[in-house]
Amino acid sequence: MNKAMTSKNTVIKHLKSHAERLFLTRITELFDRSSDRFDRLSFELDGLFVDFSKNNIDQETLSELFDLARLSDVEGWRRAMFAGDIINASENRPALHVALRDPNGEALIVDGVDIRAAVRDTLNHMEQLVEKLRSASWLGATGKLITDIVHIGIGGSVLGPEIAVRALASKTSNAPKIHFVANVDAEALMPTLSALDAETTLVVIVSKTFTTLDTMTNAVSARQWLSDALPGKDISAHMIGITAARDVAMEFGVTPENILTFWDWVGGRFSLWSAVGFPVAVTAGMDAFRQLLEGARKLDEHFLNAPFESNIPVLLALVGIWNANYLDMRTHAVLPYDERLAGFPPYLQQLEMESTGKGVHVDGSPVINETAPIIFGYPGTDAQHTFFQALHQGTRSISMDFIGCLKGEQGKNNHHDQLMASLFSQTEALMLGRLQSQAGVSADQACPGNRSSTTILLDALTPETLGMLLALYEHKIFVQSIIWNINAFDQWGVELGKQLGKTVLQEIDAAQSVNGHDGSTNGLINRYLNKR
Ligand code: F6P
């Protein structure tokens, strides 16, 4: 075993003994021991503030975690990612979403192409289409202005755009309205289309491969809807394709000038910063989209240059590893106390669980520790009336991120004061608890407390701070993947279901009863065939 592995195993042993020590310590005691705990464990970067002090962790533990990061060569992997090295080994690709938000950096050659020049070209092409739509000069086949956009995509091709469009909706001027459709369930597409006028509707199809079944099934139906509503007309003015597969998009009927491309080295869940962010630029303007990119680039620069001890994504990653691997918190709650960030939990479910929900190391050997926690979440204050009971009195250890904005969009008002008072008081209640012995309450009313949380506060929700927040989590999962020695950028686990789905769909199309599966799957398919 090499020296680094030996030392890494030694650090892991130390961390286990710290966990035993801290299991017996209440977080409130850690505050009692150092009056400056909040100051030492909270960090700020240009309007982004993160408070780690309500976690069950101390400086001794953190310094071991920094050693773990160094011994895992986080610096080396970080350098490799930004340099465009092949760090996604199983797909033989770089992971260069960071290049998307630094279009004016120095030339970066991938497969013989300066990708920064390609990024700039695509941004310029995107801006042309966006300006045509925002300046009300995009006419449909019958000469009418486009008023509505149906954005068809799934996973990373919809979740990033959806959260950003919602978060920046207040910046919308006279832009076409965006309607997102992802699910192959006709209940997603058909009601959306039936409420729209094809003459004034633009369909934007977003798929890196232009083959994802959910997306292409919706795209075919939407194209048919356009053709039926515009008989004999050229419907090309009603379709845009956003993809890495230009030829496939052209075969589908999208004209070349309406195709925006992104590249193989952009993972779907990291693609918001590419042309996939098109609806964000349509809604909030291209300048706002560029500010979103700039916010992410600022966070990149901080991630690249800040020492681990004050590196916010590294700290978020290490606190996450501490909670998941040493304090046995196998689920993680994401609680945005801002209605404009309601889409953050599902976005983060994909970003985290599709990136680090892995069971083998990069060399193919089995992982023996826990990797991605189960991510769930819901906006506060709603969540206080759904699952917070389990957070306060349940038997499971759950780590939590609370996210809030100091300034609301509606200006200073009692709503925002109540929202923020709830955020602060919930993290306090979860930590303090209400012990039967102290509070003279019954066992039913007692709350054990000592429940960890991290609080993230944005000064205000702007394109820039949103970019910083999303990039923060991208680098968090990247650092965790390095320490867990797993590939954060592939997603082979989703392929098996897709393959088996093709077989079942063929059997359903054949409409013959089946017996080639297990008893349950046979029974379920045949019940569907008999009763649909
Ligand atoms: O869920 C698997 C996945 O490949 C995601 O990684 C991706 O965001 C989504 O499907 C959609 O992929 P595409 O953009 O290629 O249609």
XYZ file of C-alpha atoms and ligand atoms in Angstrom:
548
model
C 0.000 0.000 0.000
C 1.519 3.374 -0.921
C 2.418 6.046 1.644
C -0.607 8.191 0.836
C -2.983 5.268 1.360
C -1.313 4.382 4.656
C -1.575 7.981 5.816
C -5.172 8.170 4.503
C -6.077 5.089 6.536
C -4.434 6.661 9.584
C -6.495 9.826 9.123
C -9.645 7.728 8.744
C -8.826 6.009 12.037
C -8.386 9.427 13.695
C -11.708 10.597 12.297
C -13.446 7.533 13.699
C -12.097 8.310 17.162
C -13.191 11.951 16.792
C -16.666 10.658 15.923
C -16.770 8.560 19.107
C -15.716 11.629 21.085
C -18.227 13.945 19.426
C -21.073 11.445 19.601
C -20.923 12.094 23.353
C -20.770 15.880 22.899
C -23.738 18.171 22.295
C -23.284 20.884 19.677
C -24.302 23.449 22.299
C -21.287 22.400 24.386
C -19.048 23.230 21.426
C -20.512 26.741 21.449
C -19.962 26.953 25.214
C -16.328 25.994 24.755
C -15.555 28.782 22.271
C -17.456 32.033 22.129
C -16.112 32.749 18.631
C -17.326 29.431 17.151
C -19.801 31.174 14.810
C -17.108 33.550 13.509
C -14.570 30.761 13.034
C -16.991 28.427 11.252
C -18.782 30.834 8.934
C -17.409 32.044 5.608
C -18.339 34.674 3.035
C -17.724 35.250 -0.658
C -19.340 38.214 -2.433
C -22.857 37.962 -1.104
C -22.734 34.248 -0.337
C -22.514 33.407 3.396
C -22.213 29.901 4.834
C -22.477 29.019 8.537
C -21.168 25.547 9.415
C -21.187 26.130 13.197
C -24.415 24.213 13.918
C -22.738 20.979 12.784
C -21.338 18.535 15.327
C -17.717 19.215 14.378
C -14.677 21.005 15.812
C -11.305 22.312 14.634
C -9.444 19.089 15.468
C -11.862 17.123 13.301
C -11.708 19.671 10.507
C -7.938 19.566 10.368
C -8.093 15.776 9.967
C -10.630 16.275 7.175
C -8.302 18.756 5.434
C -5.572 16.096 5.651
C -7.992 13.593 4.118
C -8.604 16.016 1.226
C -4.886 16.589 0.697
C -4.061 12.871 0.873
C -6.840 12.259 -1.674
C -5.078 14.749 -3.974
C -8.028 17.109 -4.272
C -5.606 19.775 -5.531
C -4.377 17.501 -8.320
C -7.831 16.455 -9.472
C -9.027 20.069 -9.277
C -6.163 21.161 -11.518
C -6.899 18.284 -13.888
C -10.567 19.206 -14.216
C -9.881 22.857 -15.059
C -7.119 21.823 -17.480
C -9.518 19.627 -19.455
C -7.872 16.325 -18.571
C -9.861 13.093 -19.093
C -11.218 12.836 -15.548
C -14.418 11.080 -16.636
C -12.488 7.878 -17.317
C -15.402 5.508 -17.997
C -16.653 7.761 -20.826
C -13.141 8.873 -21.816
C -14.095 12.555 -21.539
C -13.046 15.712 -19.742
C -15.585 17.405 -17.448
C -15.369 21.020 -18.562
C -18.563 22.718 -17.400
C -16.183 25.209 -15.738
C -15.034 26.340 -19.208
C -18.632 27.287 -20.093
C -18.599 30.115 -17.549
C -15.160 31.414 -18.424
C -15.617 32.094 -22.158
C -12.939 34.780 -22.258
C -10.222 32.739 -20.615
C -7.116 31.674 -22.488
C -7.417 29.116 -25.301
C -8.172 25.601 -24.051
C -7.583 22.853 -26.639
C -9.721 19.684 -26.444
C -9.470 17.190 -29.330
C -7.619 19.816 -31.357
C -10.331 22.472 -30.887
C -10.081 25.684 -28.845
C -13.240 25.045 -26.834
C -13.306 28.551 -25.413
C -13.694 29.953 -28.915
C -16.472 27.400 -29.530
C -18.174 28.474 -26.290
C -18.009 32.136 -27.350
C -19.448 31.316 -30.784
C -22.348 29.426 -29.265
C -23.049 32.223 -26.777
C -23.142 34.704 -29.670
C -25.482 32.465 -31.703
C -27.649 31.997 -28.592
C -27.755 35.773 -28.111
C -28.982 36.300 -31.678
C -31.916 33.905 -31.181
C -32.671 35.322 -27.727
C -32.698 38.913 -29.003
C -35.034 37.999 -31.878
C -37.458 36.537 -29.347
C -37.109 39.327 -26.790
C -37.366 42.106 -29.360
C -40.622 40.595 -30.640
C -39.184 40.050 -34.088
C -39.458 36.236 -34.254
C -42.455 35.496 -36.508
C -44.107 32.107 -36.878
C -45.270 30.423 -40.093
C -48.369 32.631 -40.279
C -46.522 35.861 -39.550
C -47.562 36.059 -35.894
C -45.160 36.885 -33.034
C -43.944 34.074 -30.784
C -45.514 34.519 -27.340
C -44.912 31.088 -25.769
C -42.029 28.637 -25.644
C -42.468 24.931 -24.835
C -39.112 23.727 -23.473
C -38.936 19.913 -23.844
C -36.139 18.128 -21.966
C -35.560 15.897 -18.942
C -32.999 15.602 -16.125
C -30.215 18.126 -16.583
C -31.876 19.367 -19.773
C -34.723 20.828 -17.753
C -33.891 21.020 -14.032
C -31.192 23.692 -14.237
C -33.126 25.898 -16.652
C -36.309 25.469 -14.608
C -34.766 26.545 -11.312
C -33.011 29.521 -12.937
C -36.081 30.704 -14.861
C -38.123 30.536 -11.646
C -35.444 32.234 -9.569
C -35.014 35.092 -12.051
C -38.645 35.412 -13.142
C -38.917 38.887 -11.635
C -36.395 40.090 -14.197
C -38.709 39.093 -17.024
C -39.692 41.925 -19.318
C -41.873 41.366 -22.411
C -40.390 37.942 -23.053
C -42.255 34.866 -24.324
C -43.589 32.696 -21.503
C -41.705 29.456 -20.868
C -43.575 26.149 -20.352
C -41.392 23.237 -19.217
C -42.300 19.679 -20.227
C -40.217 16.694 -19.103
C -42.296 13.615 -18.219
C -43.222 11.246 -21.059
C -46.666 11.078 -19.388
C -49.050 12.755 -21.820
C -50.469 14.642 -18.837
C -47.341 16.799 -19.012
C -47.362 17.709 -22.704
C -50.998 17.586 -23.843
C -52.545 20.034 -21.361
C -49.618 22.384 -22.041
C -50.139 22.294 -25.819
C -53.927 22.490 -25.646
C -53.654 25.767 -23.770
C -51.419 27.285 -26.474
C -51.782 28.563 -30.025
C -49.386 26.791 -32.410
C -49.144 29.962 -34.533
C -47.450 31.792 -31.655
C -45.587 28.880 -30.027
C -41.922 27.886 -30.333
C -40.922 24.341 -29.350
C -37.387 24.045 -27.923
C -36.096 20.471 -27.818
C -33.147 19.954 -25.465
C -31.232 16.710 -25.479
C -27.487 16.143 -25.607
C -27.987 13.011 -27.710
C -31.391 13.894 -29.246
C -32.330 10.271 -28.499
C -33.610 10.269 -24.898
C -36.960 8.448 -25.205
C -38.951 10.710 -22.847
C -37.773 13.860 -24.645
C -38.073 12.566 -28.195
C -41.541 11.099 -27.615
C -42.667 14.542 -26.445
C -40.789 16.204 -29.315
C -42.491 14.028 -31.966
C -45.909 14.774 -30.493
C -45.166 18.489 -30.315
C -43.954 18.497 -33.929
C -47.137 16.678 -34.953
C -49.181 19.268 -33.042
C -47.445 22.047 -35.008
C -47.985 20.276 -38.353
C -51.649 19.589 -37.625
C -52.263 23.175 -36.582
C -50.271 24.666 -39.467
C -51.146 22.423 -42.435
C -48.959 22.945 -45.483
C -46.819 25.473 -43.631
C -43.081 25.380 -43.036
C -42.947 24.764 -39.267
C -39.155 25.259 -39.020
C -39.676 28.705 -37.467
C -41.430 26.921 -34.596
C -38.577 24.612 -33.584
C -35.173 25.029 -31.945
C -32.842 22.128 -31.107
C -30.250 22.344 -28.326
C -27.950 19.363 -28.540
C -24.509 17.831 -29.085
C -26.019 15.820 -31.983
C -26.511 18.400 -34.758
C -27.113 15.840 -37.520
C -29.823 14.062 -35.529
C -31.533 17.389 -34.845
C -31.462 18.265 -38.567
C -32.885 14.847 -39.464
C -35.681 15.631 -36.978
C -36.489 18.770 -38.974
C -34.716 21.514 -37.059
C -33.041 23.966 -39.441
C -29.272 24.456 -38.870
C -29.652 28.123 -37.906
C -32.032 27.045 -35.122
C -29.631 24.508 -33.610
C -27.557 25.532 -30.574
C -24.843 23.054 -29.727
C -23.125 21.885 -26.585
C -20.474 19.261 -26.233
C -19.708 15.755 -24.999
C -17.531 17.209 -22.257
C -20.594 18.833 -20.676
C -22.504 16.454 -18.416
C -26.297 16.834 -18.500
C -26.535 17.804 -14.832
C -23.785 20.394 -15.393
C -25.261 21.856 -18.607
C -27.205 24.915 -17.400
C -24.160 27.087 -18.295
C -24.325 25.956 -21.943
C -27.005 26.693 -24.546
C -29.259 24.528 -22.345
C -29.664 27.769 -20.362
C -31.502 29.262 -23.374
C -34.846 29.775 -21.559
C -33.037 31.637 -18.785
C -31.648 34.117 -21.317
C -35.049 34.437 -22.995
C -36.727 35.110 -19.646
C -34.210 37.356 -17.912
C -32.101 38.582 -20.843
C -28.692 37.580 -22.158
C -26.958 40.000 -19.776
C -28.576 38.217 -16.825
C -27.460 34.866 -18.249
C -23.908 36.171 -18.552
C -24.139 37.381 -14.923
C -25.224 33.846 -13.947
C -22.082 32.569 -15.690
C -19.986 35.217 -13.947
C -21.269 34.189 -10.535
C -20.286 30.585 -11.221
C -16.896 31.717 -12.510
C -16.300 33.681 -9.297
C -17.017 30.565 -7.276
C -14.689 28.583 -9.573
C -11.900 31.061 -8.914
C -12.486 30.813 -5.172
C -12.534 26.995 -5.379
C -9.292 27.016 -7.372
C -7.373 29.472 -5.183
C -8.689 29.556 -1.605
C -6.800 27.459 0.955
C -8.866 24.445 2.084
C -9.332 26.057 5.523
C -11.434 28.836 3.979
C -12.529 27.138 0.762
C -16.318 27.076 0.927
C -17.000 24.172 -1.503
C -14.223 22.120 0.113
C -15.702 22.812 3.550
C -19.237 21.937 2.371
C -17.858 18.701 0.924
C -15.901 17.765 4.046
C -18.739 18.552 6.463
C -20.931 16.386 4.216
C -18.425 13.518 4.371
C -18.107 13.949 8.143
C -21.884 13.757 8.601
C -22.403 10.900 6.100
C -19.408 8.660 6.811
C -18.590 9.337 10.471
C -21.839 10.513 12.099
C -23.871 7.998 10.061
C -26.274 10.528 8.534
C -27.431 8.678 5.433
C -30.024 11.190 4.292
C -29.597 14.887 3.631
C -32.372 17.472 3.624
C -32.172 20.546 1.385
C -34.494 23.250 2.684
C -34.723 26.398 0.557
C -36.484 29.091 2.585
C -37.350 30.958 -0.607
C -40.216 30.118 -2.963
C -38.052 31.149 -5.931
C -35.729 28.211 -5.075
C -38.522 25.642 -4.795
C -36.887 23.697 -7.627
C -33.593 23.370 -5.785
C -34.237 20.001 -4.062
C -34.994 18.034 -7.277
C -32.110 19.831 -9.037
C -29.777 18.786 -6.240
C -31.172 15.241 -6.204
C -29.887 14.814 -9.722
C -26.649 16.741 -9.192
C -25.704 14.798 -6.052
C -27.267 11.358 -6.468
C -26.466 10.995 -10.177
C -22.888 12.179 -9.524
C -21.947 10.389 -6.297
C -24.614 7.659 -6.077
C -21.946 5.163 -7.086
C -20.782 1.827 -5.626
C -17.437 1.238 -7.359
C -14.149 3.147 -7.276
C -12.664 4.558 -10.491
C -10.587 1.345 -10.747
C -13.754 -0.804 -10.597
C -13.184 -2.123 -7.070
C -16.213 -2.040 -4.736
C -16.739 0.945 -2.439
C -17.021 -0.083 1.225
C -18.143 3.270 2.714
C -21.416 5.121 2.118
C -21.342 7.481 -0.848
C -24.163 9.864 -1.877
C -26.731 10.385 0.890
C -30.386 10.245 -0.086
C -31.215 13.836 -0.917
C -34.698 15.120 -0.232
C -36.195 18.498 0.458
C -39.008 20.975 0.095
C -39.316 24.713 0.496
C -39.601 26.151 3.990
C -41.979 27.089 5.570
C -44.104 24.395 3.833
C -41.715 21.625 4.941
C -42.346 22.561 8.573
C -45.866 21.268 7.993
C -44.888 18.080 6.164
C -41.732 16.256 7.374
C -40.199 18.507 10.065
C -41.792 16.357 12.771
C -39.392 13.565 11.775
C -36.455 15.989 11.733
C -37.206 17.093 15.312
C -38.299 13.807 16.953
C -37.577 11.038 14.454
C -35.089 8.233 15.070
C -32.941 8.880 12.012
C -29.861 11.095 11.875
C -30.373 13.531 9.009
C -27.993 16.295 7.896
C -29.557 19.512 6.624
C -28.794 22.546 4.490
C -31.014 25.581 5.088
C -30.859 28.181 2.317
C -32.260 31.696 2.545
C -31.949 35.207 1.063
C -31.494 38.239 3.303
C -33.415 40.447 0.871
C -36.716 39.257 -0.579
C -37.933 40.312 -4.021
C -41.001 42.019 -2.614
C -38.975 44.423 -0.508
C -38.974 44.618 3.285
C -42.177 43.117 4.624
C -43.510 40.983 7.465
C -43.739 37.949 5.194
C -39.998 37.909 4.666
C -39.339 38.623 8.344
C -41.505 35.629 9.285
C -39.822 33.430 6.660
C -36.346 34.235 7.954
C -37.426 33.996 11.605
C -38.654 30.483 10.795
C -35.372 29.549 9.149
C -33.276 30.753 12.093
C -35.566 29.327 14.777
C -35.832 25.933 13.126
C -32.055 25.472 13.007
C -31.909 26.633 16.655
C -34.693 24.256 17.762
C -33.112 21.339 15.912
C -29.827 21.980 17.703
C -31.147 22.854 21.187
C -34.040 20.431 21.365
C -36.362 20.491 24.362
C -35.186 17.901 26.870
C -37.714 16.304 29.167
C -35.446 16.803 32.175
C -34.838 20.505 31.510
C -38.155 21.679 30.179
C -40.496 19.688 32.404
C -42.285 18.334 29.373
C -43.628 14.844 28.738
C -41.659 12.287 26.778
C -44.038 12.847 23.838
C -43.230 16.554 23.837
C -39.470 16.267 24.312
C -37.133 16.893 21.328
C -33.651 15.362 21.566
C -31.977 18.221 19.699
C -28.303 17.994 18.738
C -29.406 17.849 15.102
C -26.811 19.269 12.680
C -27.472 21.889 10.056
C -25.565 24.190 7.702
C -27.097 27.560 6.858
C -26.436 29.259 3.517
C -27.518 32.886 3.125
C -27.477 34.889 -0.092
C -27.539 38.673 0.368
C -30.131 38.660 -2.436
C -31.137 36.224 -5.162
C -29.500 37.633 -8.284
C -28.207 35.932 -11.434
C -24.719 36.170 -9.944
C -25.515 34.746 -6.505
C -27.588 31.982 -8.106
C -24.586 31.093 -10.263
C -22.396 30.993 -7.160
C -24.867 28.793 -5.250
C -25.183 26.215 -8.053
C -21.423 26.124 -8.712
C -20.847 25.706 -4.956
C -22.743 22.407 -4.989
C -21.087 21.264 -8.242
C -17.682 21.594 -6.601
C -18.937 20.084 -3.332
C -19.869 16.822 -5.060
C -16.656 16.920 -7.115
C -14.510 17.092 -3.953
C -16.558 14.319 -2.337
C -16.116 12.124 -5.410
C -12.332 12.538 -5.197
C -12.252 11.596 -1.528
C -14.549 8.619 -2.203
C -12.403 7.826 -5.273
C -15.462 7.497 -7.556
C -16.331 9.026 -10.949
C -18.761 11.948 -10.472
C -19.347 12.429 -14.197
C -20.810 9.206 -15.587
C -24.229 7.644 -14.906
C -24.160 4.057 -16.097
C -26.749 3.119 -13.480
C -29.550 4.668 -15.533
C -28.812 2.545 -18.615
C -30.188 -0.829 -17.410
C -33.689 0.530 -16.799
C -33.678 2.173 -20.235
C -32.650 -1.080 -21.930
C -35.259 -3.204 -20.141
C -37.820 -0.479 -20.843
C -37.306 -0.882 -24.588
C -38.135 -4.616 -24.330
C -41.271 -4.039 -22.270
C -42.432 -1.288 -24.629
C -42.032 -3.630 -27.610
C -44.101 -6.292 -25.766
C -46.810 -3.740 -24.968
C -46.830 -2.592 -28.604
C -47.191 -6.267 -29.665
C -50.204 -6.492 -27.311
C -49.616 -10.205 -26.653
C -49.619 -11.532 -23.091
C -46.076 -12.025 -21.836
C -44.378 -14.763 -19.797
C -40.686 -14.091 -20.379
C -40.120 -12.080 -17.181
C -40.329 -12.851 -13.462
C -43.805 -13.597 -12.106
C -44.377 -10.044 -10.886
C -43.303 -8.269 -14.058
C -45.285 -10.715 -16.226
C -48.340 -10.219 -14.033
C -48.103 -6.444 -14.037
C -47.600 -6.151 -17.818
C -50.445 -8.570 -18.548
C -52.779 -6.723 -16.146
C -51.976 -3.507 -18.036
C -52.563 -5.196 -21.413
C -55.910 -6.557 -20.230
C -57.255 -3.425 -18.563
C -55.794 -0.385 -20.406
O -30.640 10.587 -16.344
C -29.747 10.224 -17.325
C -29.448 11.424 -18.207
O -28.468 11.087 -19.137
C -29.028 12.663 -17.421
O -27.683 12.640 -17.041
C -29.353 13.737 -18.402
O -29.409 15.024 -17.801
C -30.729 13.266 -18.895
O -30.613 11.837 -18.922
C -31.139 13.810 -20.255
O -30.144 13.486 -21.181
P -30.195 14.219 -22.633
O -29.947 15.684 -22.378
O -29.098 13.576 -23.424
O -31.554 13.982 -23.212
